[in-house]
Amino acid sequence: MKNSYSVESIANSFLRSSFAGDNSITPMKIQKLIYLAHGYSLVMRDISLIDELFEAWRFGPVLPSIYHTCKKYGNKSISDYLKEPGYDLLSTQKTTLHINDPQVVEIINFVWENYGLMNALELSDWTHEKGGPWDIVIGQKGERFKNQTIDNELIKKYFEERMIDNGL
């Protein structure tokens, strides 16, 4: 069992579900889906789902590597899997790291089933919720902030409260 996964591996898990159905994912939406899965993982597994920390950017929680990888799509749907660590640049065949932890698969499926049909703006409104991790970090720094890290403990606490409120 692995502690954390590359952000690309988690993104590709959501993209796989998207490509299998008729539900597109924009760069903004993939950020929010990963954020949700990460939050649930912190509570359910007590460890980080991903190998990168979220940052509080002006327009919400962001994984910088996903932002830079996906910005070429603008506000259009992501049309291909993301290159993962270990990707063979000389090969034309995509490689996807297999997520073999059943609890991680369950979390990803839960997030997709419960939030996958929401659009990016609906998910964004949720991540900007007053008193949420992003809001707290932005509130601490005000207009002087610049891409501050959102502490995983803050995310975990927020998701614990949210899960209790929703009876999970």
PDB file of C-alpha atoms in Angstrom, residues 12-73:
ATOM      1  CA  ASN A  12      -5.916  10.395 -14.636  1.00  0.00           C
ATOM      2  CA  SER A  13      -8.244   8.318 -12.464  1.00  0.00           C
ATOM      3  CA  PHE A  14     -10.877  11.047 -12.785  1.00  0.00           C
ATOM      4  CA  LEU A  15     -10.133  11.516 -16.487  1.00  0.00           C
ATOM      5  CA  ARG A  16     -10.603   7.784 -17.047  1.00  0.00           C
ATOM      6  CA  SER A  17     -14.112   8.060 -15.576  1.00  0.00           C
ATOM      7  CA  SER A  18     -14.766  11.166 -17.642  1.00  0.00           C
ATOM      8  CA  PHE A  19     -13.650   9.582 -20.907  1.00  0.00           C
ATOM      9  CA  ALA A  20     -15.716   6.445 -20.182  1.00  0.00           C
ATOM     10  CA  GLY A  21     -18.891   8.507 -19.838  1.00  0.00           C
ATOM     11  CA  ASP A  22     -20.245  11.745 -21.173  1.00  0.00           C
ATOM     12  CA  ASN A  23     -18.960  14.079 -18.484  1.00  0.00           C
ATOM     13  CA  SER A  24     -16.115  16.384 -19.411  1.00  0.00           C
ATOM     14  CA  ILE A  25     -13.501  17.783 -17.050  1.00  0.00           C
ATOM     15  CA  THR A  26     -11.955  21.234 -17.394  1.00  0.00           C
ATOM     16  CA  PRO A  27      -8.680  22.264 -15.746  1.00  0.00           C
ATOM     17  CA  MET A  28     -10.607  24.028 -12.971  1.00  0.00           C
ATOM     18  CA  LYS A  29     -12.817  20.998 -12.355  1.00  0.00           C
ATOM     19  CA  ILE A  30      -9.879  18.569 -12.119  1.00  0.00           C
ATOM     20  CA  GLN A  31      -8.316  20.803  -9.429  1.00  0.00           C
ATOM     21  CA  LYS A  32     -11.523  20.691  -7.390  1.00  0.00           C
ATOM     22  CA  LEU A  33     -12.038  16.918  -7.779  1.00  0.00           C
ATOM     23  CA  ILE A  34      -8.483  16.226  -6.623  1.00  0.00           C
ATOM     24  CA  TYR A  35      -8.992  18.629  -3.699  1.00  0.00           C
ATOM     25  CA  LEU A  36     -12.120  16.739  -2.631  1.00  0.00           C
ATOM     26  CA  ALA A  37     -10.452  13.332  -2.927  1.00  0.00           C
ATOM     27  CA  HIS A  38      -7.441  14.638  -1.010  1.00  0.00           C
ATOM     28  CA  GLY A  39      -9.648  15.968   1.795  1.00  0.00           C
ATOM     29  CA  TYR A  40     -11.543  12.706   2.138  1.00  0.00           C
ATOM     30  CA  SER A  41      -8.266  10.779   2.073  1.00  0.00           C
ATOM     31  CA  LEU A  42      -6.836  12.871   4.899  1.00  0.00           C
ATOM     32  CA  VAL A  43      -9.822  11.925   7.052  1.00  0.00           C
ATOM     33  CA  MET A  44     -10.309   8.298   6.023  1.00  0.00           C
ATOM     34  CA  ARG A  45      -6.652   7.250   5.598  1.00  0.00           C
ATOM     35  CA  ASP A  46      -4.997   9.834   7.851  1.00  0.00           C
ATOM     36  CA  ILE A  47      -2.392  10.418   5.141  1.00  0.00           C
ATOM     37  CA  SER A  48      -2.048  12.661   2.130  1.00  0.00           C
ATOM     38  CA  LEU A  49      -3.500  11.298  -1.090  1.00  0.00           C
ATOM     39  CA  ILE A  50      -1.083  13.257  -3.251  1.00  0.00           C
ATOM     40  CA  ASP A  51       2.613  14.064  -3.336  1.00  0.00           C
ATOM     41  CA  GLU A  52       2.082  17.833  -3.603  1.00  0.00           C
ATOM     42  CA  LEU A  53       0.553  20.504  -1.370  1.00  0.00           C
ATOM     43  CA  PHE A  54      -2.381  22.680  -2.383  1.00  0.00           C
ATOM     44  CA  GLU A  55      -1.777  26.404  -2.524  1.00  0.00           C
ATOM     45  CA  ALA A  56      -4.293  29.194  -1.902  1.00  0.00           C
ATOM     46  CA  TRP A  57      -4.317  31.150  -5.135  1.00  0.00           C
ATOM     47  CA  ARG A  58      -6.511  34.128  -5.820  1.00  0.00           C
ATOM     48  CA  PHE A  59      -9.251  31.983  -7.366  1.00  0.00           C
ATOM     49  CA  GLY A  60      -9.092  28.961  -5.074  1.00  0.00           C
ATOM     50  CA  PRO A  61      -7.040  25.946  -3.987  1.00  0.00           C
ATOM     51  CA  VAL A  62      -4.565  24.977  -6.708  1.00  0.00           C
ATOM     52  CA  LEU A  63      -1.980  22.290  -7.349  1.00  0.00           C
ATOM     53  CA  PRO A  64       0.677  24.240  -9.275  1.00  0.00           C
ATOM     54  CA  SER A  65       1.833  21.264 -11.352  1.00  0.00           C
ATOM     55  CA  ILE A  66      -1.727  20.493 -12.501  1.00  0.00           C
ATOM     56  CA  TYR A  67      -2.293  24.165 -13.277  1.00  0.00           C
ATOM     57  CA  HIS A  68       0.801  24.361 -15.481  1.00  0.00           C
ATOM     58  CA  THR A  69       0.130  21.016 -17.163  1.00  0.00           C
ATOM     59  CA  CYS A  70      -3.512  21.817 -17.948  1.00  0.00           C
ATOM     60  CA  LYS A  71      -3.417  25.554 -18.695  1.00  0.00           C
ATOM     61  CA  LYS A  72      -3.102  24.801 -22.420  1.00  0.00           C
ATOM     62  CA  TYR A  73      -6.761  23.692 -22.328  1.00  0.00           C
TER      63      TYR A  73
END
